[in-house]
Amino acid sequence: MNSELPDRRLAQEIIDCMGESGQPPEHGLEFVTVGLDSFLEIIEHEYLGRLLGEAGGSAFRLVEGSYGAGKTHFLRCVRSIAQRLGFLTCSVDLSPAECPYEDAVRVYRAAYNLVSYRFSSPPTDTMKNSGSKSHPETESVGENHDCARDTVPSIQPEILQGFTNILRYSVQGKLPFPPLKSLEDVPVENFTFRLVCQRFMDICRQGGREDEELVLEHWLGGSASYERGILRQFGIYDDIASDNAMPILRSMVSILTALGFPGVIFLFDEVDRQSCSASVKHLQAIGDTLRQLIDLCASSRLPRVMFFYAAPPEFMRLDVASYPALQQRLARPLNMSRSSPQSVVINLEEAMQSDGSFFRELGRRLAKAAVVAWDWQDFDAELLETNLGFFVNFMLDHVFTGGYRSFVKFWIAILYRFHSDGQRRLTEDDLSSLLL
């Protein structure tokens, strides 16, 4: 990963984002990524390059790490690599209240809204203005889209977001491959979904039938608000519901890859979980869904797709242990490494060396970003290195909960204090007052 200096605007974004929440920034990840190179190289070359790209296969990987250990950071690194290689990506935050993984309809709605493509170069002015009409299901996330309620399509012009926007761009010939006129030969699990996609693309191609286009778009988005009379004219009588949402999600993947994309990378991140209060029925539903995904990937019935599911260690220890069929599939003698690249589990705790070297390198990179962001003229690199070593040892000895996130937030707070009040040697009293 790049350890050179970011420009000032990017450095400010890195420091502001990571200092406020401890979360990784949307941009500039390469400047603050430490200890993940071996995992990311395996994913890029063994999976995105060889398994999906060359062989047309698929895979499921469980990303394991305690809260604050850097799971979100890792997933964003994977997303960045996948986008660079031309893959579609879809990042979905899971939580019991907003988007429970066992609620197949809400997971589908999130995927429908959030599947994205990053152009290798910014689109032309024509492309920027012709991707989407002002339909509520594509321009913003409606009330029915709980998993993505606070998410709106990216304002970055090089990002195309939303399943129906991607279909529109395909029809208009604005994707980097020839338009696909017919979906008839695309293998899907849900034939109604394919039919609706075909009707939607035909209407987009013909133009002038916005009422029908909107109804079909609402259906594809899993909305219940549409004119059923129009659907009946097209021979569509089914709805997207809990019993067909996951097959429809997989059908969406099949159609997207048929359009010409090399594959789709799903990044599911458990941002909040309540395993202890979850019912046996809900845990069974989660286990069933994951087991089905693993089996589909193993059988190559869902080509050119990769699923990442990020969860804390108790997921393996408690949830998976109570579901033998899933435990057998996730059980592994070794975690993913260069010597065992086929392992299903990626354990991020391994990236954080017990000697503190991970945090010392991360601290150096954050300091570099702070120097640029704040135009820090009197920065003393030698004193900073001494204070960083002292801070890392103190955190490891006395405080360390929350891993990556706690370290990032507290270290940026210390850097800010040094910038505003002047650098001096840290003492144990300084850190105790700040951290304990």
Short mmCIF file of C-alpha atoms in Angstrom, two decimals:
data_model
loop_
_atom_site.label_atom_id
_atom_site.label_comp_id
_atom_site.label_asym_id
_atom_site.label_seq_id
_atom_site.Cartn_x
_atom_site.Cartn_y
_atom_site.Cartn_z
CA MET A 1 0.00 0.00 0.00
CA ASN A 2 1.13 3.55 -0.78
CA SER A 3 2.81 5.32 2.14
CA GLU A 4 3.60 8.55 0.29
CA LEU A 5 1.94 11.82 1.27
CA PRO A 6 -1.63 12.57 0.13
CA ASP A 7 -2.54 16.02 -1.17
CA ARG A 8 -3.95 18.45 1.37
CA ARG A 9 -7.62 17.97 0.53
CA LEU A 10 -7.31 14.21 0.79
CA ALA A 11 -5.24 14.45 3.96
CA GLN A 12 -7.93 16.61 5.56
CA GLU A 13 -10.59 14.06 4.64
CA ILE A 14 -8.50 11.25 6.16
CA ILE A 15 -7.86 13.08 9.43
CA ASP A 16 -11.41 14.42 9.78
CA CYS A 17 -13.06 11.06 9.10
CA MET A 18 -10.74 8.91 11.17
CA GLY A 19 -10.44 11.41 14.00
CA GLU A 20 -14.19 11.75 14.38
CA SER A 21 -15.33 8.14 14.24
CA GLY A 22 -12.25 5.96 13.88
CA GLN A 23 -13.76 4.73 10.63
CA PRO A 24 -11.69 4.50 7.43
CA PRO A 25 -12.13 7.30 4.87
CA GLU A 26 -13.94 6.80 1.60
CA HIS A 27 -10.87 8.05 -0.27
CA GLY A 28 -7.16 7.76 0.38
CA LEU A 29 -7.23 4.32 2.01
CA GLU A 30 -3.86 3.50 0.48
CA PHE A 31 -2.18 6.13 2.67
CA VAL A 32 -3.36 4.62 5.97
CA THR A 33 -3.51 0.88 5.30
CA VAL A 34 -1.11 -1.26 7.33
CA GLY A 35 -0.66 -5.01 7.73
CA LEU A 36 -3.22 -6.10 5.13
CA ASP A 37 -0.99 -6.47 2.09
CA SER A 38 -0.79 -10.27 2.16
CA PHE A 39 -4.58 -10.66 2.42
CA LEU A 40 -5.25 -8.08 -0.28
CA GLU A 41 -2.70 -9.57 -2.68
CA ILE A 42 -4.31 -13.00 -2.31
CA ILE A 43 -7.76 -11.56 -2.97
CA GLU A 44 -6.61 -9.57 -5.98
CA HIS A 45 -4.57 -12.29 -7.70
CA GLU A 46 -6.04 -15.60 -6.51
CA TYR A 47 -9.70 -14.60 -6.45
CA LEU A 48 -10.53 -11.48 -8.46
CA GLY A 49 -7.88 -12.23 -11.06
CA ARG A 50 -7.82 -16.01 -11.36
CA LEU A 51 -10.97 -17.53 -9.82
CA LEU A 52 -13.50 -14.94 -10.97
CA GLY A 53 -11.69 -13.29 -13.85
CA GLU A 54 -10.12 -16.26 -15.63
CA ALA A 55 -12.12 -19.27 -14.44
CA GLY A 56 -15.52 -17.61 -14.00
CA GLY A 57 -15.89 -19.10 -10.53
CA SER A 58 -17.20 -17.69 -7.26
CA ALA A 59 -16.24 -17.63 -3.59
CA PHE A 60 -17.41 -16.81 -0.07
CA ARG A 61 -15.05 -15.47 2.61
CA LEU A 62 -15.72 -14.72 6.25
CA VAL A 63 -13.84 -11.69 7.61
CA GLU A 64 -13.36 -12.11 11.34
CA GLY A 65 -12.32 -9.41 13.79
CA SER A 66 -13.48 -7.82 17.02
CA TYR A 67 -15.26 -4.47 16.96
CA GLY A 68 -12.76 -1.78 16.06
CA ALA A 69 -10.28 -4.28 14.60
CA GLY A 70 -10.52 -2.83 11.09
CA LYS A 71 -13.15 -4.96 9.34
CA THR A 72 -14.72 -1.95 7.62
CA HIS A 73 -11.28 -0.71 6.59
CA PHE A 74 -10.47 -4.10 5.10
CA LEU A 75 -13.74 -4.29 3.17
CA ARG A 76 -13.16 -0.83 1.73
CA CYS A 77 -9.69 -1.89 0.60
CA VAL A 78 -11.25 -4.89 -1.17
CA ARG A 79 -13.83 -2.61 -2.74
CA SER A 80 -11.11 -0.27 -4.01
CA ILE A 81 -9.19 -3.14 -5.63
CA ALA A 82 -12.35 -4.60 -7.17
CA GLN A 83 -13.37 -1.23 -8.61
CA ARG A 84 -9.91 -0.74 -10.09
CA LEU A 85 -10.27 -4.10 -11.85
CA GLY A 86 -13.68 -3.22 -13.29
CA PHE A 87 -15.89 -5.28 -10.95
CA LEU A 88 -19.23 -4.10 -9.68
CA THR A 89 -19.24 -3.68 -5.90
CA CYS A 90 -22.01 -3.57 -3.33
CA SER A 91 -21.32 -2.58 0.29
CA VAL A 92 -24.17 -3.29 2.73
CA ASP A 93 -24.12 -2.49 6.45
CA LEU A 94 -26.03 -5.09 8.48
CA SER A 95 -27.67 -4.49 11.85
CA PRO A 96 -30.58 -6.07 13.76
CA ALA A 97 -32.64 -2.86 13.65
CA GLU A 98 -31.87 -1.44 10.21
CA CYS A 99 -30.87 -4.34 7.99
CA PRO A 100 -30.90 -7.81 9.56
CA TYR A 101 -29.27 -10.38 7.34
CA GLU A 102 -32.11 -12.80 7.93
CA ASP A 103 -34.54 -10.29 6.33
CA ALA A 104 -34.00 -11.24 2.71
CA VAL A 105 -36.20 -8.50 1.29
CA ARG A 106 -34.36 -5.68 3.04
CA VAL A 107 -31.00 -7.14 2.09
CA TYR A 108 -32.15 -7.32 -1.54
CA ARG A 109 -33.39 -3.72 -1.46
CA ALA A 110 -30.04 -2.56 -0.14
CA ALA A 111 -28.17 -4.47 -2.83
CA TYR A 112 -30.50 -3.12 -5.53
CA ASN A 113 -29.77 0.46 -4.43
CA LEU A 114 -26.09 0.16 -3.62
CA VAL A 115 -24.59 -1.96 -6.40
CA SER A 116 -22.06 0.37 -8.03
CA TYR A 117 -19.64 0.72 -10.91
CA ARG A 118 -16.65 3.05 -10.94
CA PHE A 119 -15.61 4.20 -14.39
CA SER A 120 -11.88 3.98 -15.02
CA SER A 121 -12.02 7.62 -16.15
CA PRO A 122 -14.70 10.25 -15.43
CA PRO A 123 -17.68 9.99 -17.79
CA THR A 124 -18.20 12.69 -20.41
CA ASP A 125 -20.75 15.43 -19.80
CA THR A 126 -23.28 13.48 -21.84
CA MET A 127 -22.82 10.42 -19.63
CA LYS A 128 -23.10 12.45 -16.44
CA ASN A 129 -26.48 13.85 -17.38
CA SER A 130 -28.17 10.88 -19.00
CA GLY A 131 -27.90 8.06 -16.51
CA SER A 132 -30.99 8.43 -14.40
CA LYS A 133 -34.32 10.12 -14.52
CA SER A 134 -35.79 11.61 -11.39
CA HIS A 135 -37.37 8.45 -10.08
CA PRO A 136 -37.55 8.06 -6.30
CA GLU A 137 -36.11 4.56 -6.37
CA THR A 138 -32.89 5.65 -8.08
CA GLU A 139 -32.26 9.26 -7.15
CA SER A 140 -32.75 8.70 -3.43
CA VAL A 141 -33.53 5.89 -1.08
CA GLY A 142 -37.19 5.65 -0.21
CA GLU A 143 -38.70 4.64 3.10
CA ASN A 144 -38.99 1.02 2.01
CA HIS A 145 -35.23 0.75 1.56
CA ASP A 146 -34.36 0.37 5.24
CA CYS A 147 -30.89 -1.10 4.76
CA ALA A 148 -29.77 1.93 2.79
CA ARG A 149 -31.99 4.57 4.39
CA ASP A 150 -29.19 7.08 4.93
CA THR A 151 -27.47 6.35 1.64
CA VAL A 152 -27.94 8.31 -1.57
CA PRO A 153 -26.28 7.65 -4.90
CA SER A 154 -22.70 8.89 -4.92
CA ILE A 155 -22.18 12.49 -5.99
CA GLN A 156 -18.90 11.50 -7.59
CA PRO A 157 -19.44 11.68 -11.37
CA GLU A 158 -17.35 8.57 -12.02
CA ILE A 159 -19.60 6.37 -9.85
CA LEU A 160 -22.73 4.79 -11.31
CA GLN A 161 -24.96 3.44 -8.56
CA GLY A 162 -28.20 1.49 -8.52
CA PHE A 163 -29.29 -1.58 -10.48
CA THR A 164 -31.77 0.18 -12.76
CA ASN A 165 -29.29 2.99 -13.48
CA ILE A 166 -26.85 0.33 -14.64
CA LEU A 167 -29.55 -1.16 -16.90
CA ARG A 168 -30.20 2.31 -18.35
CA TYR A 169 -26.53 2.89 -19.07
CA SER A 170 -26.36 -0.48 -20.78
CA VAL A 171 -29.33 0.33 -23.00
CA GLN A 172 -27.82 3.73 -23.88
CA GLY A 173 -24.46 2.17 -24.77
CA LYS A 174 -22.63 4.07 -22.02
CA LEU A 175 -20.94 1.05 -20.46
CA PRO A 176 -17.52 -0.16 -21.68
CA PHE A 177 -19.04 -3.15 -23.51
CA PRO A 178 -21.68 -3.57 -26.25
CA PRO A 179 -25.35 -3.32 -25.16
CA LEU A 180 -27.15 -6.60 -24.52
CA LYS A 181 -30.47 -6.50 -26.36
CA SER A 182 -32.00 -9.70 -25.00
CA LEU A 183 -31.85 -11.40 -21.60
CA GLU A 184 -33.62 -14.51 -22.84
CA ASP A 185 -30.54 -16.74 -22.67
CA VAL A 186 -29.30 -15.45 -19.31
CA PRO A 187 -29.62 -18.27 -16.74
CA VAL A 188 -31.51 -17.02 -13.67
CA GLU A 189 -33.26 -18.53 -10.67
CA ASN A 190 -36.28 -16.25 -10.90
CA PHE A 191 -37.83 -15.96 -14.37
CA THR A 192 -40.21 -13.15 -13.39
CA PHE A 193 -37.27 -10.97 -12.42
CA ARG A 194 -35.65 -11.56 -15.80
CA LEU A 195 -38.92 -10.74 -17.53
CA VAL A 196 -39.27 -7.44 -15.65
CA CYS A 197 -35.65 -6.51 -16.43
CA GLN A 198 -36.23 -7.24 -20.12
CA ARG A 199 -39.44 -5.16 -20.21
CA PHE A 200 -37.70 -2.33 -18.35
CA MET A 201 -34.79 -2.28 -20.81
CA ASP A 202 -37.14 -2.41 -23.81
CA ILE A 203 -39.10 0.59 -22.52
CA CYS A 204 -35.91 2.53 -21.79
CA ARG A 205 -34.76 1.79 -25.33
CA GLN A 206 -38.06 2.92 -26.87
CA GLY A 207 -38.61 5.98 -24.64
CA GLY A 208 -41.83 7.93 -24.12
CA ARG A 209 -43.47 5.50 -21.67
CA GLU A 210 -42.31 6.90 -18.35
CA ASP A 211 -45.33 5.70 -16.36
CA GLU A 212 -44.63 2.08 -17.32
CA GLU A 213 -40.90 2.53 -16.77
CA LEU A 214 -41.56 3.86 -13.26
CA VAL A 215 -43.87 0.97 -12.34
CA LEU A 216 -41.32 -1.61 -13.46
CA GLU A 217 -38.59 0.23 -11.60
CA HIS A 218 -40.64 0.24 -8.41
CA TRP A 219 -41.20 -3.50 -8.76
CA LEU A 220 -37.48 -4.14 -9.29
CA GLY A 221 -36.72 -2.07 -6.19
CA GLY A 222 -38.98 -4.21 -4.03
CA SER A 223 -41.48 -1.42 -3.48
CA ALA A 224 -45.13 -2.20 -2.82
CA SER A 225 -46.33 1.06 -4.40
CA TYR A 226 -47.01 0.49 -8.06
CA GLU A 227 -49.93 0.17 -10.45
CA ARG A 228 -50.71 -3.51 -10.69
CA GLY A 229 -52.75 -3.04 -13.85
CA ILE A 230 -49.62 -2.12 -15.78
CA LEU A 231 -47.79 -5.14 -14.40
CA ARG A 232 -50.61 -7.45 -15.47
CA GLN A 233 -50.32 -6.08 -19.01
CA PHE A 234 -46.77 -7.42 -19.01
CA GLY A 235 -47.81 -10.76 -17.50
CA ILE A 236 -46.27 -9.99 -14.10
CA TYR A 237 -48.22 -11.20 -11.08
CA ASP A 238 -45.54 -11.97 -8.48
CA ASP A 239 -44.04 -9.63 -5.88
CA ILE A 240 -40.59 -9.59 -4.34
CA ALA A 241 -41.10 -11.20 -0.94
CA SER A 242 -39.16 -13.08 1.71
CA ASP A 243 -39.53 -16.43 -0.07
CA ASN A 244 -38.00 -15.27 -3.36
CA ALA A 245 -35.78 -12.28 -2.44
CA MET A 246 -32.51 -14.22 -2.27
CA PRO A 247 -33.10 -16.05 -5.58
CA ILE A 248 -33.92 -12.65 -7.07
CA LEU A 249 -30.70 -11.20 -5.64
CA ARG A 250 -28.76 -14.01 -7.29
CA SER A 251 -30.70 -13.46 -10.52
CA MET A 252 -29.66 -9.80 -10.39
CA VAL A 253 -26.03 -10.95 -10.25
CA SER A 254 -26.54 -13.17 -13.29
CA ILE A 255 -28.00 -10.31 -15.30
CA LEU A 256 -25.26 -7.88 -14.28
CA THR A 257 -22.50 -10.25 -15.34
CA ALA A 258 -24.36 -10.97 -18.58
CA LEU A 259 -24.22 -7.24 -19.36
CA GLY A 260 -20.43 -7.57 -19.56
CA PHE A 261 -19.09 -6.86 -16.08
CA PRO A 262 -16.35 -9.27 -14.93
CA GLY A 263 -18.23 -9.96 -11.69
CA VAL A 264 -19.95 -8.59 -8.60
CA ILE A 265 -18.31 -8.25 -5.18
CA PHE A 266 -20.68 -8.12 -2.18
CA LEU A 267 -19.31 -6.70 1.06
CA PHE A 268 -21.62 -7.41 4.02
CA ASP A 269 -20.51 -5.71 7.24
CA GLU A 270 -22.10 -6.43 10.61
CA VAL A 271 -21.95 -2.96 12.13
CA ASP A 272 -24.16 -3.88 15.09
CA ARG A 273 -25.31 -7.24 16.32
CA GLN A 274 -27.26 -8.65 19.23
CA SER A 275 -26.62 -12.37 19.10
CA CYS A 276 -27.53 -12.92 22.72
CA SER A 277 -31.04 -11.56 22.14
CA ALA A 278 -31.60 -13.01 18.69
CA SER A 279 -34.13 -15.79 18.46
CA VAL A 280 -33.18 -19.30 17.43
CA LYS A 281 -35.37 -18.82 14.37
CA HIS A 282 -33.45 -15.70 13.28
CA LEU A 283 -30.07 -17.34 13.81
CA GLN A 284 -31.28 -20.34 11.82
CA ALA A 285 -32.34 -18.00 8.99
CA ILE A 286 -28.92 -16.34 8.92
CA GLY A 287 -27.21 -19.73 8.93
CA ASP A 288 -29.43 -21.02 6.14
CA THR A 289 -28.69 -18.02 3.95
CA LEU A 290 -24.93 -18.24 4.46
CA ARG A 291 -24.92 -22.00 3.92
CA GLN A 292 -26.79 -21.58 0.64
CA LEU A 293 -24.32 -18.93 -0.55
CA ILE A 294 -21.33 -21.12 0.32
CA ASP A 295 -22.87 -24.11 -1.48
CA LEU A 296 -23.73 -22.05 -4.55
CA CYS A 297 -20.19 -20.71 -4.76
CA ALA A 298 -18.71 -24.17 -4.30
CA SER A 299 -20.89 -25.62 -7.06
CA SER A 300 -20.21 -22.74 -9.51
CA ARG A 301 -23.95 -22.24 -9.91
CA LEU A 302 -23.50 -18.53 -9.33
CA PRO A 303 -20.52 -17.54 -11.50
CA ARG A 304 -18.35 -14.43 -11.16
CA VAL A 305 -19.48 -13.32 -7.71
CA MET A 306 -17.64 -13.07 -4.41
CA PHE A 307 -19.25 -12.58 -1.02
CA PHE A 308 -17.42 -11.12 1.98
CA TYR A 309 -19.21 -11.34 5.33
CA ALA A 310 -17.53 -9.41 8.16
CA ALA A 311 -18.44 -10.44 11.71
CA PRO A 312 -16.94 -10.42 15.21
CA PRO A 313 -15.32 -13.56 16.69
CA GLU A 314 -18.44 -14.48 18.64
CA PHE A 315 -20.16 -15.17 15.33
CA MET A 316 -17.92 -18.20 14.87
CA ARG A 317 -17.84 -19.08 18.55
CA LEU A 318 -21.58 -18.84 19.26
CA ASP A 319 -23.75 -18.54 16.15
CA VAL A 320 -21.88 -20.89 13.85
CA ALA A 321 -21.27 -23.42 16.61
CA SER A 322 -25.03 -23.75 17.08
CA TYR A 323 -25.53 -24.55 13.40
CA PRO A 324 -23.50 -27.68 12.52
CA ALA A 325 -24.19 -27.50 8.76
CA LEU A 326 -22.63 -24.04 8.60
CA GLN A 327 -19.85 -24.88 11.05
CA GLN A 328 -18.69 -27.75 8.83
CA ARG A 329 -18.41 -25.38 5.87
CA LEU A 330 -16.54 -22.67 7.76
CA ALA A 331 -14.32 -24.93 9.86
CA ARG A 332 -10.69 -24.45 8.90
CA PRO A 333 -7.33 -25.72 10.10
CA LEU A 334 -5.67 -22.45 9.03
CA ASN A 335 -6.64 -18.83 8.44
CA MET A 336 -6.06 -17.23 5.04
CA SER A 337 -2.39 -16.62 4.31
CA ARG A 338 0.03 -16.96 1.42
CA SER A 339 0.54 -20.60 2.41
CA SER A 340 -3.21 -21.31 2.67
CA PRO A 341 -4.96 -18.92 0.23
CA GLN A 342 -8.04 -21.16 -0.05
CA SER A 343 -9.02 -20.73 3.61
CA VAL A 344 -12.58 -19.48 4.07
CA VAL A 345 -11.76 -17.31 7.11
CA ILE A 346 -9.74 -14.07 7.06
CA ASN A 347 -8.73 -13.29 10.63
CA LEU A 348 -7.81 -9.60 10.90
CA GLU A 349 -6.47 -9.97 14.43
CA GLU A 350 -3.43 -11.61 12.82
CA ALA A 351 -2.56 -8.34 11.07
CA MET A 352 -2.05 -6.60 14.41
CA GLN A 353 1.32 -7.85 15.60
CA SER A 354 1.59 -8.27 19.37
CA ASP A 355 4.81 -6.22 19.46
CA GLY A 356 2.94 -3.05 18.49
CA SER A 357 4.65 -2.64 15.10
CA PHE A 358 1.26 -2.46 13.35
CA PHE A 359 0.18 0.51 15.45
CA ARG A 360 3.53 2.27 15.22
CA GLU A 361 3.37 2.17 11.41
CA LEU A 362 -0.26 3.27 11.42
CA GLY A 363 0.61 6.12 13.78
CA ARG A 364 3.40 7.29 11.46
CA ARG A 365 1.07 7.35 8.48
CA LEU A 366 -1.59 9.29 10.37
CA ALA A 367 1.06 11.77 11.48
CA LYS A 368 2.15 12.26 7.86
CA ALA A 369 -1.46 12.95 6.88
CA ALA A 370 -1.84 15.41 9.79
CA VAL A 371 1.29 17.31 8.75
CA VAL A 372 -0.15 17.82 5.27
CA ALA A 373 -3.75 18.46 6.41
CA TRP A 374 -2.80 21.12 8.97
CA ASP A 375 0.25 22.52 7.16
CA TRP A 376 2.17 21.68 10.32
CA GLN A 377 5.30 23.82 10.04
CA ASP A 378 7.08 23.09 13.35
CA PHE A 379 6.53 19.31 13.27
CA ASP A 380 9.31 17.42 15.08
CA ALA A 381 9.58 13.95 13.56
CA GLU A 382 12.07 12.64 16.13
CA LEU A 383 9.98 13.70 19.13
CA LEU A 384 6.86 12.36 17.41
CA GLU A 385 8.50 8.93 17.04
CA THR A 386 9.39 8.87 20.74
CA ASN A 387 5.85 9.83 21.76
CA LEU A 388 4.32 7.33 19.35
CA GLY A 389 6.29 4.44 20.83
CA PHE A 390 5.31 5.50 24.34
CA PHE A 391 1.65 5.81 23.37
CA VAL A 392 1.54 2.40 21.65
CA ASN A 393 3.11 0.66 24.66
CA PHE A 394 0.70 2.41 27.03
CA MET A 395 -2.32 1.38 24.95
CA LEU A 396 -1.18 -2.23 24.76
CA ASP A 397 -0.45 -2.41 28.48
CA HIS A 398 -3.39 -0.54 29.95
CA VAL A 399 -6.25 0.26 27.65
CA PHE A 400 -6.52 -1.81 24.60
CA THR A 401 -10.16 -2.34 23.78
CA GLY A 402 -11.56 -1.54 20.37
CA GLY A 403 -8.23 -2.15 18.64
CA TYR A 404 -7.75 -0.17 15.49
CA ARG A 405 -10.61 2.27 16.11
CA SER A 406 -9.59 3.27 19.63
CA PHE A 407 -5.98 3.72 18.62
CA VAL A 408 -6.87 5.91 15.63
CA LYS A 409 -9.23 8.23 17.52
CA PHE A 410 -6.92 8.76 20.50
CA TRP A 411 -3.78 9.18 18.41
CA ILE A 412 -5.37 11.83 16.19
CA ALA A 413 -6.58 13.63 19.34
CA ILE A 414 -2.98 13.65 20.60
CA LEU A 415 -1.69 14.90 17.25
CA TYR A 416 -4.22 17.72 17.29
CA ARG A 417 -3.14 18.72 20.80
CA PHE A 418 0.50 18.72 19.69
CA HIS A 419 -0.34 20.86 16.68
CA SER A 420 -2.29 23.45 18.65
CA ASP A 421 -0.23 23.56 21.89
CA GLY A 422 3.19 22.49 20.66
CA GLN A 423 4.97 19.14 20.82
CA ARG A 424 6.42 17.90 24.08
CA ARG A 425 7.29 14.58 25.59
CA LEU A 426 4.23 12.57 26.66
CA THR A 427 3.95 11.35 30.23
CA GLU A 428 1.92 8.56 31.76
CA ASP A 429 -0.22 11.18 33.52
CA ASP A 430 -1.02 12.76 30.13
CA LEU A 431 -2.23 9.48 28.73
CA SER A 432 -4.05 8.45 31.90
CA SER A 433 -6.04 11.69 31.89
CA LEU A 434 -6.89 11.21 28.21
CA LEU A 435 -7.61 7.49 28.11
CA LEU A 436 -8.50 6.13 31.53
#
